[in-house]
Short mmCIF file of C-alpha atoms in Angstrom, two decimals:
data_model
loop_
_atom_site.label_atom_id
_atom_site.label_comp_id
_atom_site.label_asym_id
_atom_site.label_seq_id
_atom_site.Cartn_x
_atom_site.Cartn_y
_atom_site.Cartn_z
CA MET A 24 47.81 130.85 24.99
CA LEU A 25 49.81 133.09 26.89
CA ASP A 26 50.36 136.58 26.63
CA ILE A 27 53.88 137.07 26.98
CA THR A 28 55.97 140.53 26.90
CA ARG A 29 59.92 141.59 27.91
CA CYS A 30 61.04 144.17 28.74
CA ARG A 31 63.95 146.33 30.31
CA PHE A 32 64.37 148.85 32.81
CA THR A 33 67.09 150.71 33.28
CA ILE A 34 65.99 153.09 37.16
CA THR A 35 69.28 155.51 38.23
CA GLY A 36 69.52 157.05 41.76
CA GLN A 37 70.35 155.78 44.99
CA VAL A 38 69.52 152.17 43.80
CA GLN A 39 73.54 150.81 44.43
CA GLY A 40 74.15 148.74 47.97
CA VAL A 41 70.37 149.77 49.28
CA GLY A 42 69.06 146.17 48.67
CA PHE A 43 67.57 146.70 45.41
CA ARG A 44 68.81 144.02 43.67
CA PRO A 45 67.69 141.54 46.21
CA PHE A 46 64.37 143.42 46.30
CA ILE A 47 63.69 143.19 42.69
CA TYR A 48 65.25 139.22 42.89
CA ARG A 49 62.28 138.67 45.06
CA THR A 50 59.28 141.01 43.51
CA ALA A 51 60.47 138.93 40.81
CA LEU A 52 59.78 135.48 41.42
CA GLU A 53 56.21 136.92 43.76
CA HIS A 54 54.59 138.07 40.22
CA GLU A 55 56.79 134.40 38.58
CA LEU A 56 58.68 136.71 36.65
CA THR A 57 61.89 135.26 34.45
CA GLY A 58 64.76 137.20 33.76
CA ASN A 59 67.58 139.49 35.16
CA VAL A 60 68.35 142.16 37.55
CA ARG A 61 72.65 143.44 36.84
CA ASN A 62 74.15 146.62 38.41
CA ALA A 63 75.89 148.98 35.58
CA PRO A 64 77.22 152.60 34.85
CA GLU A 65 74.05 153.11 33.59
CA GLY A 66 72.32 152.37 36.80
CA VAL A 67 70.72 148.78 37.89
CA VAL A 68 69.12 147.51 34.62
CA ILE A 69 66.46 144.13 34.93
CA GLU A 70 65.13 142.24 32.26
CA ILE A 71 62.08 140.37 33.37
CA GLN A 72 59.79 138.11 30.87
CA GLY A 73 55.66 136.70 32.11
CA THR A 74 52.63 137.80 31.55
CA THR A 75 51.06 141.45 30.35
CA LYS A 76 49.37 140.84 34.30
CA ALA A 77 52.38 140.33 35.96
CA ALA A 78 54.81 142.22 34.31
CA GLU A 79 52.35 145.63 35.15
CA ALA A 80 52.66 144.56 38.83
CA PHE A 81 56.37 144.28 38.56
CA ALA A 82 56.37 148.07 37.79
CA SER A 83 53.49 149.27 40.42
CA ALA A 84 55.75 147.57 43.18
CA LEU A 85 58.84 149.25 41.34
CA ALA A 86 56.59 152.95 42.21
CA HIS A 87 55.42 151.80 44.62
CA LYS A 88 57.49 148.94 47.56
CA LEU A 89 60.88 149.94 47.08
CA PRO A 90 63.27 148.96 49.66
CA PRO A 91 63.47 151.66 53.26
CA LEU A 92 67.01 153.20 51.56
CA ALA A 93 66.10 153.18 48.11
CA ARG A 94 65.40 156.58 45.34
CA ILE A 95 64.55 156.56 42.39
CA VAL A 96 66.06 159.14 40.40
CA SER A 97 64.63 157.94 36.67
CA GLN A 98 62.85 155.23 35.45
CA GLN A 99 63.12 154.32 31.61
CA ARG A 100 61.34 151.01 30.61
CA GLU A 101 61.35 149.49 26.94
CA ASP A 102 59.97 146.45 25.27
CA MET A 103 61.69 143.14 24.02
CA ALA A 104 61.98 140.36 22.07
CA PRO A 105 60.91 137.18 24.35
CA VAL A 106 63.54 134.96 25.29
CA GLU A 107 63.04 131.53 24.77
CA ASP A 108 63.16 128.82 27.27
CA GLU A 109 63.78 131.32 29.83
CA LYS A 110 63.68 129.32 32.91
CA VAL A 111 64.20 131.77 35.98
CA PHE A 112 65.23 134.87 37.50
CA GLU A 113 68.66 135.93 38.37
CA ILE A 114 71.09 138.23 39.41
CA LEU A 115 73.67 138.60 36.51
CA HIS A 116 76.96 139.95 37.52
CA SER A 117 77.98 143.14 37.77
CA THR A 118 79.68 145.13 33.58
CA SER A 119 81.50 148.23 34.11
CA GLY A 120 81.94 151.05 31.63
CA LYS A 121 82.34 154.51 31.62
CA GLY A 122 81.17 156.92 33.67
CA HIS A 123 78.03 156.54 35.59
CA SER A 124 74.15 157.30 36.89
CA VAL A 125 73.62 156.19 40.38
CA LEU A 126 74.87 157.51 43.66
CA ILE A 127 75.72 155.59 46.70
CA SER A 128 73.82 155.34 49.53
CA PRO A 129 75.48 157.35 52.33
CA ASP A 130 76.20 154.82 55.65
CA ILE A 131 73.59 153.60 57.29
CA ALA A 132 72.67 153.73 61.13
CA THR A 133 72.09 150.72 63.13
CA CYS A 134 68.74 149.39 61.46
CA PRO A 135 67.09 147.75 64.83
CA ASP A 136 67.34 144.21 63.92
CA CYS A 137 70.81 144.71 63.91
CA LEU A 138 71.29 146.37 67.39
CA GLU A 139 69.15 143.31 69.02
CA GLU A 140 71.70 140.18 67.47
CA ILE A 141 74.47 142.36 68.87
CA LEU A 142 73.12 142.97 72.44
CA GLN A 143 72.22 139.04 72.74
CA PRO A 144 74.96 136.66 74.17
CA GLN A 145 73.56 134.34 72.27
CA ASP A 146 73.49 135.47 68.77
CA ARG A 147 77.60 134.61 66.46
CA ARG A 148 77.54 138.23 66.70
CA TYR A 149 77.26 139.80 69.94
CA ARG A 150 78.89 142.66 70.60
CA TYR A 151 80.37 141.91 66.73
CA PRO A 152 81.16 146.23 66.04
CA PHE A 153 80.64 145.59 62.07
CA THR A 154 77.79 144.35 62.49
CA ASN A 155 75.52 145.36 58.90
CA CYS A 156 72.72 144.21 57.29
CA THR A 157 70.55 145.64 54.28
CA ASN A 158 69.21 147.99 56.08
CA CYS A 159 71.95 149.90 57.74
CA GLY A 160 75.96 149.61 57.98
CA PRO A 161 78.54 151.62 55.81
CA ARG A 162 78.37 151.88 51.86
CA TYR A 163 79.79 155.33 50.88
CA THR A 164 82.82 155.66 52.60
CA ILE A 165 84.26 151.89 51.99
CA THR A 166 83.47 152.40 47.93
CA ARG A 167 86.35 152.57 46.04
CA SER A 168 84.09 152.76 42.99
CA ILE A 169 80.83 151.82 41.19
CA PRO A 170 79.11 149.72 39.83
CA TYR A 171 78.86 148.33 43.81
CA ASP A 172 80.00 145.91 44.77
CA ARG A 173 82.26 143.82 47.64
CA PRO A 174 85.27 143.37 45.45
CA VAL A 175 85.24 146.97 45.23
CA THR A 176 84.52 148.43 48.13
CA SER A 177 87.39 147.88 51.90
CA MET A 178 85.53 144.58 52.44
CA SER A 179 87.08 142.66 49.38
CA CYS A 180 90.37 141.56 51.79
CA PHE A 181 87.91 139.40 54.31
CA PRO A 182 86.13 136.58 52.06
CA MET A 183 82.86 135.91 53.71
CA CYS A 184 82.76 132.28 55.69
CA PRO A 185 80.45 130.09 55.24
CA GLU A 186 77.18 131.23 57.26
CA CYS A 187 77.67 134.79 55.82
CA GLN A 188 78.11 133.38 52.08
CA ALA A 189 74.86 131.40 53.30
CA GLU A 190 73.08 134.31 53.95
CA TYR A 191 74.60 136.54 51.64
CA ASP A 192 73.01 133.82 49.07
CA ASN A 193 69.60 133.65 50.48
CA PRO A 194 67.29 135.55 49.14
CA LEU A 195 64.86 134.97 52.18
CA ASP A 196 67.33 137.13 54.54
CA ARG A 197 68.35 140.37 54.66
CA ARG A 198 71.81 139.52 54.15
CA PHE A 199 70.93 138.18 50.42
CA HIS A 200 73.88 140.74 48.49
CA ALA A 201 74.71 142.80 51.80
CA GLN A 202 78.47 143.59 50.60
CA PRO A 203 79.66 144.26 53.92
CA ASN A 204 78.00 141.84 55.24
CA ALA A 205 80.73 140.21 58.13
CA CYS A 206 81.01 138.41 60.98
CA PRO A 207 83.37 137.50 64.07
CA VAL A 208 84.95 134.96 62.75
CA CYS A 209 85.99 136.33 58.33
CA GLY A 210 85.60 140.02 58.69
CA PRO A 211 87.34 143.56 60.09
CA GLN A 212 88.51 142.96 63.37
CA VAL A 213 89.10 145.86 65.93
CA TRP A 214 91.93 146.58 68.65
CA LEU A 215 93.92 149.04 71.39
CA SER A 216 96.94 150.71 70.69
CA GLY A 217 98.97 153.19 72.93
CA PRO A 218 100.46 156.10 71.74
CA ASP A 219 103.20 153.81 70.92
CA GLY A 220 101.38 151.08 68.76
CA ALA A 221 102.14 148.56 71.18
CA ARG A 222 98.86 146.54 70.94
CA LEU A 223 96.50 146.09 74.44
CA SER A 224 94.33 144.08 73.34
CA GLU A 225 92.07 142.74 70.40
CA GLY A 226 88.28 141.93 69.66
CA ALA A 227 85.83 142.22 72.71
CA THR A 228 88.63 142.90 75.17
CA ALA A 229 89.41 145.49 73.13
CA LEU A 230 85.86 147.63 73.91
CA GLU A 231 85.81 146.39 77.48
CA SER A 232 89.04 147.76 77.83
CA LEU A 233 88.28 150.97 76.56
CA ALA A 234 85.10 151.79 78.50
CA GLY A 235 86.90 151.26 81.47
CA ARG A 236 90.38 153.99 80.41
CA LEU A 237 87.42 155.76 79.67
CA ALA A 238 84.93 155.68 82.79
CA ALA A 239 89.00 156.18 84.54
CA GLY A 240 89.12 159.69 82.74
CA GLU A 241 91.19 158.91 79.83
CA ILE A 242 90.73 160.74 76.59
CA ALA A 243 90.58 157.71 73.10
CA ALA A 244 90.99 158.42 69.41
CA ILE A 245 88.32 155.85 68.14
CA LYS A 246 88.21 154.72 64.78
CA GLY A 247 85.00 155.14 62.85
CA LEU A 248 82.53 155.15 59.46
CA GLY A 249 84.43 158.49 58.13
CA GLY A 250 87.51 159.00 60.48
CA PHE A 251 88.36 159.16 64.24
CA HIS A 252 86.85 160.15 66.85
CA LEU A 253 88.55 161.74 70.07
CA ALA A 254 86.23 160.68 73.33
CA CYS A 255 86.19 161.37 76.76
CA ASP A 256 83.53 160.70 79.41
CA ALA A 257 81.37 163.67 79.53
CA ARG A 258 80.05 163.68 82.92
CA ASN A 259 84.35 163.85 83.69
CA GLU A 260 85.24 167.29 83.86
CA ALA A 261 88.43 167.05 84.47
CA ALA A 262 88.33 164.60 80.97
CA VAL A 263 86.56 167.23 79.18
CA SER A 264 88.83 170.19 80.26
CA GLU A 265 92.61 168.77 79.66
CA LEU A 266 91.40 167.04 75.91
CA ARG A 267 90.62 171.09 75.57
CA ARG A 268 93.65 171.43 76.55
CA ARG A 269 95.36 168.73 74.17
CA LYS A 270 93.58 169.39 72.14
CA ASN A 271 93.83 173.36 71.62
CA ARG A 272 89.58 173.70 71.86
CA PRO A 273 89.13 175.88 74.37
CA ALA A 274 85.69 177.40 73.99
CA LYS A 275 84.33 176.07 71.03
CA PRO A 276 81.55 173.30 72.19
CA LEU A 277 81.59 169.50 72.26
CA ALA A 278 79.48 166.95 70.55
CA VAL A 279 78.09 164.41 73.40
CA MET A 280 76.67 160.63 72.36
CA VAL A 281 74.13 159.14 74.43
CA PRO A 282 72.46 155.15 74.06
CA ASN A 283 69.01 155.76 73.41
CA LEU A 284 66.47 158.70 72.92
CA ASP A 285 65.81 158.54 76.24
CA ALA A 286 69.14 159.74 78.03
CA THR A 287 68.52 162.82 75.66
CA ARG A 288 65.28 163.45 77.06
CA GLY A 289 68.36 163.65 81.11
CA LEU A 290 69.86 166.15 79.17
CA ALA A 291 68.00 168.56 76.89
CA LEU A 292 64.27 169.61 76.20
CA ILE A 293 64.21 167.55 73.39
CA SER A 294 61.20 168.65 70.62
CA GLU A 295 59.68 165.92 68.40
CA PRO A 296 61.43 167.09 65.41
CA GLU A 297 64.78 166.34 67.17
CA ALA A 298 63.89 163.12 68.28
CA GLU A 299 63.04 161.92 64.64
CA TRP A 300 66.48 163.79 63.47
CA LEU A 301 68.58 162.18 66.33
CA ASN A 302 66.31 158.52 66.23
CA GLY A 303 66.53 158.51 62.03
CA MET A 304 68.94 156.79 59.73
CA PHE A 305 71.31 159.76 59.64
CA ARG A 306 72.16 160.29 63.41
CA PRO A 307 72.94 164.00 63.19
CA ILE A 308 74.10 166.17 65.46
CA VAL A 309 71.12 167.77 66.73
CA LEU A 310 71.41 171.47 68.82
CA CYS A 311 68.71 170.60 71.48
CA ALA A 312 67.97 173.05 74.55
CA LYS A 313 69.30 172.22 77.88
CA ARG A 314 67.27 170.67 80.24
CA PRO A 315 68.36 172.69 83.67
CA GLY A 316 70.33 170.50 86.81
CA GLN A 317 72.00 167.97 83.70
CA GLN A 318 75.01 166.29 85.27
CA LEU A 319 77.43 166.78 81.92
CA ALA A 320 81.05 168.49 82.53
CA PRO A 321 80.45 172.13 82.42
CA SER A 322 82.91 172.57 80.23
CA ILE A 323 80.54 171.01 77.74
CA ALA A 324 79.51 174.05 76.06
CA PRO A 325 80.17 176.39 78.73
CA ASP A 326 78.65 179.22 76.56
CA THR A 327 75.40 178.33 75.28
CA ASN A 328 72.19 177.50 76.51
CA PHE A 329 72.05 174.42 73.90
CA ILE A 330 73.57 170.86 73.61
CA GLY A 331 75.17 168.99 70.50
CA LEU A 332 73.19 165.31 70.68
CA MET A 333 73.68 162.39 68.80
CA LEU A 334 72.90 158.73 69.13
CA PRO A 335 74.70 156.30 68.32
CA TYR A 336 74.84 154.96 64.51
CA THR A 337 77.43 151.96 64.40
CA PRO A 338 77.40 148.69 66.77
CA LEU A 339 80.82 149.60 67.87
CA HIS A 340 79.90 152.55 69.64
CA HIS A 341 76.27 150.59 70.95
CA VAL A 342 78.62 147.57 72.30
CA LEU A 343 80.78 150.91 73.94
CA LEU A 344 78.42 152.82 75.69
CA ALA A 345 76.45 149.31 77.29
CA LEU A 346 80.02 148.58 78.49
CA LEU A 347 80.28 151.63 79.85
CA ALA A 348 77.32 151.51 81.80
CA GLN A 349 78.14 148.08 83.11
CA THR A 350 81.71 150.12 84.01
CA THR A 351 80.34 153.42 85.28
CA ASN A 352 77.17 154.44 88.41
CA ALA A 353 76.78 157.15 85.59
CA GLU A 354 73.53 156.68 84.21
CA PRO A 355 73.49 157.39 80.88
CA PRO A 356 76.78 157.36 80.76
CA ALA A 357 77.59 160.18 77.64
CA LEU A 358 80.57 161.14 75.86
CA VAL A 359 81.78 163.05 74.18
CA MET A 360 82.59 162.52 70.69
CA THR A 361 84.96 165.55 68.31
CA SER A 362 86.30 164.98 65.79
CA GLY A 363 90.06 163.29 65.83
CA ASN A 364 92.18 165.98 65.06
CA LEU A 365 94.64 169.08 66.15
CA SER A 366 92.39 172.73 65.84
CA SER A 367 92.04 173.60 62.36
CA GLU A 368 93.28 170.51 61.07
CA PRO A 369 92.53 167.71 58.54
CA ILE A 370 90.62 164.54 60.45
CA CYS A 371 93.08 161.70 60.73
CA LEU A 372 91.46 158.29 58.80
CA GLY A 373 94.13 155.76 58.72
CA ASN A 374 95.64 154.19 61.44
CA ARG A 375 99.25 154.90 60.86
CA GLU A 376 98.39 158.58 60.50
CA ALA A 377 95.91 158.24 64.24
CA LEU A 378 99.37 157.69 65.20
CA ALA A 379 101.89 159.95 64.30
CA ARG A 380 99.45 162.86 64.30
CA LEU A 381 97.69 162.26 67.82
CA PRO A 382 99.32 160.75 70.43
CA GLU A 383 99.94 163.78 72.33
CA ILE A 384 96.47 163.75 72.83
CA CYS A 385 95.58 160.70 73.50
CA ASP A 386 96.56 157.93 75.91
CA VAL A 387 94.90 154.63 73.62
CA PHE A 388 93.71 154.22 70.64
CA CYS A 389 91.59 151.80 69.30
CA PHE A 390 91.21 150.59 66.16
CA HIS A 391 89.99 148.87 63.38
CA ASN A 392 91.27 146.81 60.02
CA ARG A 393 88.63 147.38 57.33
CA ASP A 394 89.54 150.88 55.33
CA ILE A 395 88.01 154.10 55.49
CA LEU A 396 88.50 154.81 51.04
CA ILE A 397 85.77 158.03 50.96
#
């Protein structure tokens, strides 16, 4: 007779929005365990049932084989009475209640798999600026409340198409239970507007047009993950100087975004720790020593030997820089990306807010219809 045991794990930490429930599901199937997993205010609650050996193997996986973005703060384990005739392991609907003991993941830079898709012309997500999976994409800025599920995010108004739903439902797919999952058919869309709010172009055409206008020296407001950026060609001294004048930022250095790590090395002397930060999952602005003879506009950072560099962290950034490379002869393309506000004012978050506050600064606006909640 088999030695059957059942136990419950209550996990707290960064365990919602990071592919944790799909990981638990696959691990349970691997060890032939039945039971369930659900998001709850107290964390992620897991019940497993099977042989003692399988249960211990599952517990070991919790300690040593977590998803890349997961971080456990605490773990409680308690024995339970086995459930008769239980046949499957399943992901249950989340439960709600007062308080919470979970951390929502920060927004994570586009992963290599998603980047490959958006740059592959044959892929259905080619140049789609809202591509993501359980390993990357928005989390914190689209979350209204927890437990973290699509209905409590700003993706709730975008029902998934059959293809996206199939990915979401497939335990072997990296988009299994990826709450922001979307594609050009069912997900958020981008468009270009003038300072008067008139819509100029939409979708891929909008980003192509935006790249052309930036290459021509115009200044754009671009809605991103957590707010608006003001952008211009970082190699164009006239454009950078005009952005400073309009933004009322006469002297403070401006951050610059370039496509990849190789591009940063053409502009600055990059140490190994700086390279790790630049190319990591969080994509901060990193202060690096200017390379002698680099070709950025002199007024980017006029009074310092350092420059603030960052790499793209959303598909929209990757697509825009790729299009800019096709539009301009400058190699690599480089964009000033500074906060979407007048000096000393808060950053703009919403489309109407940006139109109301930034028309004197921007020649063009790049909007999208996924709300920024945080």
